Amino acid sequence: MGERIRWERMNPLAVLPSWSTIPAIMAKRKAKRAAPRRSGKNRGSRVSRASRNEKLPKDAVTLIVILRAREGQETLLEAELRALVNPSRKEEGCLAYNLYRSIDTPGALLLHEVWASREAHAEHTRLPHFLRWNARKDALLASRDANFWKQIV
């Protein structure tokens, strides 16, 4: 019996929590990771409204822009559009701003933007990150098709 006690004192694993407490520890860590994180003022609710298919505010508009890159400019076009995403999402009137790459058409990209109003979008076009894009777009684009949409249901 005395030898067994000595072994436990020498065993470095004896200081670890017992197996019965490990699931509880893991559950707490998992719950902490799963907890929603919000940054800014109600930022999470503004983005999630559009993505959860909830009814948009009365004046809200959706802008769908389909862009096709000039030959050899595909990577640059995508990089320029990616640079627009984060600053645009931070704008007060932006409800959603997402960039998509076509699966079927190489060099084709789609911008899906949801704005609180046409005025909010107009303000977006006067900001530095948009003006930078506007100055560079002609060298990168083969075509661009843009339409505003209004949610019905």
Short mmCIF file of C-alpha atoms in Angstrom, two decimals:
data_model
loop_
_atom_site.label_atom_id
_atom_site.label_comp_id
_atom_site.label_asym_id
_atom_site.label_seq_id
_atom_site.Cartn_x
_atom_site.Cartn_y
_atom_site.Cartn_z
CA MET A 1 0.00 0.00 0.00
CA GLY A 2 2.82 2.40 0.90
CA GLU A 3 4.42 1.86 -2.51
CA ARG A 4 1.20 2.87 -4.31
CA ILE A 5 1.11 6.23 -2.48
CA ARG A 6 4.69 6.92 -3.48
CA TRP A 7 3.83 6.22 -7.14
CA GLU A 8 0.93 8.75 -7.08
CA ARG A 9 3.24 11.40 -5.62
CA MET A 10 5.76 10.79 -8.39
CA ASN A 11 3.17 10.57 -11.20
CA PRO A 12 2.96 13.96 -12.97
CA LEU A 13 -0.48 13.05 -14.37
CA ALA A 14 -1.91 12.97 -10.87
CA VAL A 15 -2.21 16.79 -10.93
CA LEU A 16 -4.54 16.79 -13.95
CA PRO A 17 -8.31 17.02 -13.40
CA SER A 18 -10.08 13.72 -13.17
CA TRP A 19 -11.80 12.38 -16.28
CA SER A 20 -15.18 13.15 -14.74
CA THR A 21 -14.48 16.92 -14.79
CA ILE A 22 -13.08 17.13 -18.32
CA PRO A 23 -16.48 17.05 -20.14
CA ALA A 24 -17.69 19.94 -17.93
CA ILE A 25 -14.58 21.98 -18.74
CA MET A 26 -14.97 21.28 -22.46
CA ALA A 27 -18.66 22.24 -22.36
CA LYS A 28 -17.81 25.61 -20.77
CA ARG A 29 -15.16 26.33 -23.42
CA LYS A 30 -17.53 25.35 -26.22
CA ALA A 31 -20.30 27.59 -24.82
CA LYS A 32 -17.86 30.50 -24.58
CA ARG A 33 -16.80 30.07 -28.23
CA ALA A 34 -20.40 29.79 -29.38
CA ALA A 35 -21.50 32.98 -27.57
CA PRO A 36 -22.44 35.70 -30.06
CA ARG A 37 -19.92 38.50 -30.46
CA ARG A 38 -21.05 41.98 -31.33
CA SER A 39 -18.85 44.82 -32.40
CA GLY A 40 -19.97 48.38 -32.88
CA LYS A 41 -23.48 49.61 -32.30
CA ASN A 42 -25.94 46.79 -33.06
CA ARG A 43 -23.77 45.75 -36.00
CA GLY A 44 -24.81 42.10 -35.73
CA SER A 45 -28.53 42.81 -35.97
CA ARG A 46 -28.19 45.04 -39.05
CA VAL A 47 -26.34 42.43 -41.07
CA SER A 48 -28.37 39.49 -39.85
CA ARG A 49 -31.72 41.07 -40.75
CA ALA A 50 -30.94 40.90 -44.47
CA SER A 51 -29.41 37.44 -44.20
CA ARG A 52 -32.34 36.05 -42.18
CA ASN A 53 -34.81 37.09 -44.91
CA GLU A 54 -36.68 39.44 -42.60
CA LYS A 55 -38.70 42.29 -44.05
CA LEU A 56 -36.39 45.21 -44.77
CA PRO A 57 -37.11 48.80 -43.73
CA LYS A 58 -39.62 50.63 -45.96
CA ASP A 59 -37.03 52.70 -47.85
CA ALA A 60 -34.41 49.94 -48.16
CA VAL A 61 -33.04 49.07 -51.59
CA THR A 62 -31.00 46.15 -52.86
CA LEU A 63 -28.35 46.73 -55.49
CA ILE A 64 -27.20 43.81 -57.62
CA VAL A 65 -24.06 44.49 -59.64
CA ILE A 66 -22.66 41.90 -62.07
CA LEU A 67 -19.10 42.61 -63.14
CA ARG A 68 -16.96 40.87 -65.74
CA ALA A 69 -13.20 41.33 -65.70
CA ARG A 70 -11.12 42.22 -68.72
CA GLU A 71 -8.90 39.40 -69.95
CA GLY A 72 -6.01 38.99 -67.49
CA GLN A 73 -7.51 41.37 -64.89
CA GLU A 74 -9.55 38.80 -62.94
CA THR A 75 -7.30 38.73 -59.87
CA LEU A 76 -6.93 42.51 -59.71
CA LEU A 77 -10.67 43.06 -60.07
CA GLU A 78 -11.42 40.68 -57.23
CA ALA A 79 -8.77 42.33 -55.04
CA GLU A 80 -10.23 45.80 -55.68
CA LEU A 81 -13.75 44.60 -54.87
CA ARG A 82 -12.58 42.81 -51.73
CA ALA A 83 -11.05 46.12 -50.59
CA LEU A 84 -14.53 47.71 -50.79
CA VAL A 85 -16.29 45.17 -48.58
CA ASN A 86 -15.18 46.01 -45.03
CA PRO A 87 -15.32 49.82 -45.27
CA SER A 88 -18.73 49.60 -46.97
CA ARG A 89 -20.12 47.27 -44.29
CA LYS A 90 -19.13 49.82 -41.64
CA GLU A 91 -21.19 52.59 -43.24
CA GLU A 92 -24.26 53.71 -41.30
CA GLY A 93 -26.75 52.98 -44.11
CA CYS A 94 -25.32 49.60 -45.14
CA LEU A 95 -27.53 46.64 -44.20
CA ALA A 96 -25.55 44.04 -46.21
CA TYR A 97 -22.60 44.08 -48.58
CA ASN A 98 -21.48 40.74 -50.05
CA LEU A 99 -19.18 39.74 -52.89
CA TYR A 100 -19.62 36.53 -54.90
CA ARG A 101 -17.51 34.82 -57.58
CA SER A 102 -19.25 32.97 -60.39
CA ILE A 103 -18.89 29.21 -60.44
CA ASP A 104 -19.81 28.94 -64.13
CA THR A 105 -18.30 32.08 -65.68
CA PRO A 106 -14.60 32.75 -65.05
CA GLY A 107 -13.89 36.40 -64.27
CA ALA A 108 -17.50 37.19 -63.31
CA LEU A 109 -18.26 38.66 -59.89
CA LEU A 110 -21.48 39.76 -58.22
CA LEU A 111 -21.98 42.43 -55.58
CA HIS A 112 -25.12 42.09 -53.47
CA GLU A 113 -25.66 45.31 -51.52
CA VAL A 114 -28.57 46.25 -49.28
CA TRP A 115 -28.88 49.90 -48.28
CA ALA A 116 -31.28 51.58 -45.85
CA SER A 117 -32.26 53.99 -48.67
CA ARG A 118 -31.18 55.31 -52.07
CA GLU A 119 -29.73 58.29 -50.19
CA ALA A 120 -27.55 55.95 -48.09
CA HIS A 121 -26.21 54.44 -51.31
CA ALA A 122 -25.62 57.89 -52.79
CA GLU A 123 -23.59 58.79 -49.69
CA HIS A 124 -21.59 55.56 -50.18
CA THR A 125 -20.57 56.73 -53.66
CA ARG A 126 -19.02 59.90 -52.20
CA LEU A 127 -16.72 58.16 -49.71
CA PRO A 128 -12.95 57.67 -50.28
CA HIS A 129 -12.98 53.86 -50.61
CA PHE A 130 -15.67 54.04 -53.32
CA LEU A 131 -13.98 56.96 -55.14
CA ARG A 132 -10.74 54.92 -55.22
CA TRP A 133 -12.64 51.99 -56.80
CA ASN A 134 -14.41 54.30 -59.24
CA ALA A 135 -11.08 55.70 -60.47
CA ARG A 136 -9.68 52.20 -61.14
CA LYS A 137 -12.68 50.26 -62.41
CA ASP A 138 -12.50 51.13 -66.12
CA ALA A 139 -9.09 49.49 -66.52
CA LEU A 140 -10.38 46.28 -64.92
CA LEU A 141 -13.90 45.85 -66.30
CA ALA A 142 -15.08 44.32 -69.57
CA SER A 143 -18.71 44.88 -68.53
CA ARG A 144 -20.85 45.99 -65.61
CA ASP A 145 -24.59 45.60 -65.11
CA ALA A 146 -26.26 47.21 -62.06
CA ASN A 147 -29.89 47.30 -60.97
CA PHE A 148 -31.66 48.53 -57.86
CA TRP A 149 -34.35 46.27 -56.43
CA LYS A 150 -37.12 46.79 -53.89
CA GLN A 151 -38.21 43.91 -51.61
CA ILE A 152 -41.83 42.83 -52.14
CA VAL A 153 -42.21 40.07 -49.55
#
